[in-house]
JSON list of C-alpha atoms in Angstrom, two decimals:
[
{"chain": "A", "resi": 267, "resn": "MET", "atom": "CA", "xyz": [6.49, -27.23, -22.24]},
{"chain": "A", "resi": 268, "resn": "LYS", "atom": "CA", "xyz": [8.99, -24.55, -21.27]},
{"chain": "A", "resi": 269, "resn": "LYS", "atom": "CA", "xyz": [9.22, -23.37, -17.72]},
{"chain": "A", "resi": 270, "resn": "PHE", "atom": "CA", "xyz": [8.04, -19.79, -17.41]},
{"chain": "A", "resi": 271, "resn": "GLN", "atom": "CA", "xyz": [9.12, -17.50, -14.59]},
{"chain": "A", "resi": 272, "resn": "LEU", "atom": "CA", "xyz": [6.10, -15.55, -13.40]},
{"chain": "A", "resi": 273, "resn": "GLY", "atom": "CA", "xyz": [5.64, -14.22, -9.88]},
{"chain": "A", "resi": 274, "resn": "GLU", "atom": "CA", "xyz": [2.25, -13.83, -8.21]},
{"chain": "A", "resi": 275, "resn": "PHE", "atom": "CA", "xyz": [2.06, -10.06, -8.66]},
{"chain": "A", "resi": 276, "resn": "GLU", "atom": "CA", "xyz": [3.33, -10.34, -12.24]},
{"chain": "A", "resi": 277, "resn": "GLU", "atom": "CA", "xyz": [0.58, -12.86, -12.96]},
{"chain": "A", "resi": 278, "resn": "ILE", "atom": "CA", "xyz": [-2.02, -10.48, -11.49]},
{"chain": "A", "resi": 279, "resn": "VAL", "atom": "CA", "xyz": [-0.67, -7.63, -13.62]},
{"chain": "A", "resi": 280, "resn": "MET", "atom": "CA", "xyz": [-0.75, -9.73, -16.79]},
{"chain": "A", "resi": 281, "resn": "LEU", "atom": "CA", "xyz": [-4.26, -10.99, -16.12]},
{"chain": "A", "resi": 282, "resn": "THR", "atom": "CA", "xyz": [-5.38, -7.41, -15.50]},
{"chain": "A", "resi": 283, "resn": "VAL", "atom": "CA", "xyz": [-3.83, -6.29, -18.80]},
{"chain": "A", "resi": 284, "resn": "GLY", "atom": "CA", "xyz": [-5.93, -9.02, -20.42]},
{"chain": "A", "resi": 285, "resn": "VAL", "atom": "CA", "xyz": [-9.08, -7.88, -18.59]},
{"chain": "A", "resi": 286, "resn": "LEU", "atom": "CA", "xyz": [-8.51, -4.30, -19.75]},
{"chain": "A", "resi": 287, "resn": "HIS", "atom": "CA", "xyz": [-7.74, -5.42, -23.33]},
{"chain": "A", "resi": 288, "resn": "GLY", "atom": "CA", "xyz": [-7.09, -2.29, -25.37]},
{"chain": "A", "resi": 289, "resn": "ASP", "atom": "CA", "xyz": [-7.34, 0.06, -22.38]},
{"chain": "A", "resi": 290, "resn": "ALA", "atom": "CA", "xyz": [-4.47, -1.21, -20.21]},
{"chain": "A", "resi": 291, "resn": "TYR", "atom": "CA", "xyz": [-2.23, 1.65, -19.11]},
{"chain": "A", "resi": 292, "resn": "GLY", "atom": "CA", "xyz": [-0.62, 2.34, -15.73]},
{"chain": "A", "resi": 293, "resn": "VAL", "atom": "CA", "xyz": [-3.50, 4.10, -13.96]},
{"chain": "A", "resi": 294, "resn": "SER", "atom": "CA", "xyz": [-6.21, 1.79, -15.33]},
{"chain": "A", "resi": 295, "resn": "ILE", "atom": "CA", "xyz": [-4.20, -1.32, -14.39]},
{"chain": "A", "resi": 296, "resn": "LYS", "atom": "CA", "xyz": [-3.59, -0.01, -10.85]},
{"chain": "A", "resi": 297, "resn": "LYS", "atom": "CA", "xyz": [-7.25, 0.92, -10.39]},
{"chain": "A", "resi": 298, "resn": "GLU", "atom": "CA", "xyz": [-8.51, -2.43, -11.72]},
{"chain": "A", "resi": 299, "resn": "ILE", "atom": "CA", "xyz": [-6.23, -4.46, -9.43]},
{"chain": "A", "resi": 300, "resn": "GLU", "atom": "CA", "xyz": [-7.17, -2.38, -6.41]},
{"chain": "A", "resi": 301, "resn": "GLU", "atom": "CA", "xyz": [-10.90, -2.67, -7.11]},
{"chain": "A", "resi": 302, "resn": "ARG", "atom": "CA", "xyz": [-10.99, -6.36, -8.04]},
{"chain": "A", "resi": 303, "resn": "LEU", "atom": "CA", "xyz": [-8.62, -7.62, -5.36]},
{"chain": "A", "resi": 304, "resn": "ASP", "atom": "CA", "xyz": [-9.21, -5.02, -2.64]},
{"chain": "A", "resi": 305, "resn": "ARG", "atom": "CA", "xyz": [-5.45, -4.66, -2.57]},
{"chain": "A", "resi": 306, "resn": "SER", "atom": "CA", "xyz": [-3.37, -1.49, -2.48]},
{"chain": "A", "resi": 307, "resn": "VAL", "atom": "CA", "xyz": [-0.85, -1.18, -5.32]},
{"chain": "A", "resi": 308, "resn": "SER", "atom": "CA", "xyz": [1.99, 1.31, -5.34]},
{"chain": "A", "resi": 309, "resn": "VAL", "atom": "CA", "xyz": [2.82, 3.03, -8.60]},
{"chain": "A", "resi": 310, "resn": "GLY", "atom": "CA", "xyz": [6.45, 2.01, -8.20]},
{"chain": "A", "resi": 311, "resn": "ALA", "atom": "CA", "xyz": [5.69, -1.68, -7.72]},
{"chain": "A", "resi": 312, "resn": "LEU", "atom": "CA", "xyz": [3.37, -1.65, -10.73]},
{"chain": "A", "resi": 313, "resn": "GLN", "atom": "CA", "xyz": [5.87, 0.16, -12.97]},
{"chain": "A", "resi": 314, "resn": "SER", "atom": "CA", "xyz": [8.63, -2.26, -11.91]},
{"chain": "A", "resi": 315, "resn": "ALA", "atom": "CA", "xyz": [6.42, -5.26, -12.68]},
{"chain": "A", "resi": 316, "resn": "LEU", "atom": "CA", "xyz": [5.42, -3.85, -16.08]},
{"chain": "A", "resi": 317, "resn": "LYS", "atom": "CA", "xyz": [9.09, -3.26, -16.94]},
{"chain": "A", "resi": 318, "resn": "ARG", "atom": "CA", "xyz": [10.07, -6.80, -15.86]},
{"chain": "A", "resi": 319, "resn": "LEU", "atom": "CA", "xyz": [7.22, -8.30, -17.87]},
{"chain": "A", "resi": 320, "resn": "GLU", "atom": "CA", "xyz": [8.30, -6.35, -20.95]},
{"chain": "A", "resi": 321, "resn": "ASP", "atom": "CA", "xyz": [11.93, -7.41, -20.42]},
{"chain": "A", "resi": 322, "resn": "LYS", "atom": "CA", "xyz": [10.79, -11.06, -20.23]},
{"chain": "A", "resi": 323, "resn": "GLY", "atom": "CA", "xyz": [8.84, -10.61, -23.47]},
{"chain": "A", "resi": 324, "resn": "TYR", "atom": "CA", "xyz": [5.43, -11.27, -21.86]},
{"chain": "A", "resi": 325, "resn": "LEU", "atom": "CA", "xyz": [4.07, -7.76, -22.48]},
{"chain": "A", "resi": 326, "resn": "ARG", "atom": "CA", "xyz": [4.70, -5.08, -25.06]},
{"chain": "A", "resi": 327, "resn": "SER", "atom": "CA", "xyz": [3.89, -1.41, -24.75]},
{"chain": "A", "resi": 328, "resn": "TYR", "atom": "CA", "xyz": [3.00, 1.29, -27.22]},
{"chain": "A", "resi": 329, "resn": "SER", "atom": "CA", "xyz": [2.22, 4.99, -26.99]},
{"chain": "A", "resi": 330, "resn": "GLY", "atom": "CA", "xyz": [-1.29, 6.30, -27.34]},
{"chain": "A", "resi": 331, "resn": "GLU", "atom": "CA", "xyz": [-2.34, 9.78, -28.35]},
{"chain": "A", "resi": 332, "resn": "ALA", "atom": "CA", "xyz": [-1.03, 12.81, -26.49]},
{"chain": "A", "resi": 333, "resn": "THR", "atom": "CA", "xyz": [-3.71, 14.51, -24.41]},
{"chain": "A", "resi": 334, "resn": "GLN", "atom": "CA", "xyz": [-4.20, 17.98, -22.92]},
{"chain": "A", "resi": 335, "resn": "GLU", "atom": "CA", "xyz": [-4.89, 16.56, -19.45]},
{"chain": "A", "resi": 336, "resn": "ARG", "atom": "CA", "xyz": [-1.48, 14.83, -19.49]},
{"chain": "A", "resi": 337, "resn": "ALA", "atom": "CA", "xyz": [0.35, 18.00, -20.63]},
{"chain": "A", "resi": 338, "resn": "GLY", "atom": "CA", "xyz": [0.84, 16.57, -24.10]},
{"chain": "A", "resi": 339, "resn": "ARG", "atom": "CA", "xyz": [2.33, 13.27, -22.93]},
{"chain": "A", "resi": 340, "resn": "PRO", "atom": "CA", "xyz": [0.87, 10.11, -24.45]},
{"chain": "A", "resi": 341, "resn": "LYS", "atom": "CA", "xyz": [-0.40, 7.22, -22.34]},
{"chain": "A", "resi": 342, "resn": "ARG", "atom": "CA", "xyz": [1.69, 4.05, -22.46]},
{"chain": "A", "resi": 343, "resn": "TYR", "atom": "CA", "xyz": [-0.57, 1.10, -23.22]},
{"chain": "A", "resi": 344, "resn": "PHE", "atom": "CA", "xyz": [0.26, -2.56, -22.61]},
{"chain": "A", "resi": 345, "resn": "GLU", "atom": "CA", "xyz": [-0.79, -5.78, -24.29]},
{"chain": "A", "resi": 346, "resn": "ILE", "atom": "CA", "xyz": [0.03, -9.44, -23.78]},
{"chain": "A", "resi": 347, "resn": "THR", "atom": "CA", "xyz": [2.40, -10.94, -26.35]},
{"chain": "A", "resi": 348, "resn": "ALA", "atom": "CA", "xyz": [2.09, -14.45, -27.80]},
{"chain": "A", "resi": 349, "resn": "TYR", "atom": "CA", "xyz": [4.91, -15.52, -25.47]},
{"chain": "A", "resi": 350, "resn": "GLY", "atom": "CA", "xyz": [3.04, -13.95, -22.55]},
{"chain": "A", "resi": 351, "resn": "LYS", "atom": "CA", "xyz": [-0.09, -15.91, -23.47]},
{"chain": "A", "resi": 352, "resn": "GLN", "atom": "CA", "xyz": [1.98, -19.11, -23.38]},
{"chain": "A", "resi": 353, "resn": "ALA", "atom": "CA", "xyz": [3.31, -18.14, -19.94]},
{"chain": "A", "resi": 354, "resn": "LEU", "atom": "CA", "xyz": [-0.20, -17.51, -18.60]},
{"chain": "A", "resi": 355, "resn": "GLU", "atom": "CA", "xyz": [-1.47, -20.79, -20.03]},
{"chain": "A", "resi": 356, "resn": "TYR", "atom": "CA", "xyz": [1.46, -22.64, -18.46]},
{"chain": "A", "resi": 357, "resn": "VAL", "atom": "CA", "xyz": [0.76, -21.05, -15.05]},
{"chain": "A", "resi": 358, "resn": "ARG", "atom": "CA", "xyz": [-2.96, -21.85, -15.30]},
{"chain": "A", "resi": 359, "resn": "SER", "atom": "CA", "xyz": [-2.41, -25.47, -16.35]},
{"chain": "A", "resi": 360, "resn": "THR", "atom": "CA", "xyz": [0.19, -25.98, -13.62]},
{"chain": "A", "resi": 361, "resn": "ARG", "atom": "CA", "xyz": [-2.11, -24.56, -10.94]},
{"chain": "A", "resi": 362, "resn": "ASN", "atom": "CA", "xyz": [-5.08, -26.59, -12.20]},
{"chain": "A", "resi": 363, "resn": "ALA", "atom": "CA", "xyz": [-3.00, -29.78, -12.17]},
{"chain": "A", "resi": 364, "resn": "LEU", "atom": "CA", "xyz": [-1.96, -29.11, -8.58]},
{"chain": "A", "resi": 365, "resn": "TRP", "atom": "CA", "xyz": [-5.54, -28.35, -7.50]},
{"chain": "A", "resi": 366, "resn": "ASP", "atom": "CA", "xyz": [-6.77, -31.50, -9.22]},
{"chain": "A", "resi": 367, "resn": "ALA", "atom": "CA", "xyz": [-4.11, -33.58, -7.44]},
{"chain": "A", "resi": 368, "resn": "ILE", "atom": "CA", "xyz": [-5.21, -32.52, -3.94]},
{"chain": "A", "resi": 369, "resn": "PRO", "atom": "CA", "xyz": [-7.25, -35.29, -2.31]},
{"chain": "A", "resi": 370, "resn": "LYS", "atom": "CA", "xyz": [-10.74, -34.02, -1.44]},
{"chain": "A", "resi": 371, "resn": "VAL", "atom": "CA", "xyz": [-10.21, -34.96, 2.20]},
{"chain": "A", "resi": 372, "resn": "ALA", "atom": "CA", "xyz": [-7.21, -32.61, 2.40]},
{"chain": "A", "resi": 373, "resn": "LEU", "atom": "CA", "xyz": [-9.48, -29.61, 1.88]},
{"chain": "A", "resi": 374, "resn": "ASP", "atom": "CA", "xyz": [-12.47, -30.91, 3.86]},
{"chain": "A", "resi": 375, "resn": "VAL", "atom": "CA", "xyz": [-13.07, -28.45, 6.70]},
{"chain": "A", "resi": 376, "resn": "LYS", "atom": "CA", "xyz": [-14.04, -31.30, 9.05]},
{"chain": "A", "resi": 377, "resn": "TYR", "atom": "CA", "xyz": [-10.46, -32.51, 8.96]},
{"chain": "A", "resi": 378, "resn": "LEU", "atom": "CA", "xyz": [-8.67, -29.19, 9.31]},
{"chain": "A", "resi": 379, "resn": "ARG", "atom": "CA", "xyz": [-7.00, -28.60, 12.64]}
]
């Protein structure tokens, strides 16, 4: 299988887009990450990650309806592409293979120093 380049924060963003399926836009993604991971996320870091993921072809965005509360600007929604789904599956299978390869004794708290 191809090697996919996906950083830890990018993976979190993509997984969160999947969790929010159909309702993934900047503010909702930021809020979901912060609530689920108890982790502060800057708007700039999130926007940079979303742009990188689009440039890599892992996400695509589309405009929603314009709203009064946003001064007529539409929300920008995100969804995972087929290529992005392949990247996530690759990352998951790679991580699972590594976890499965760790000898049980290596993670046994009795043997940790």
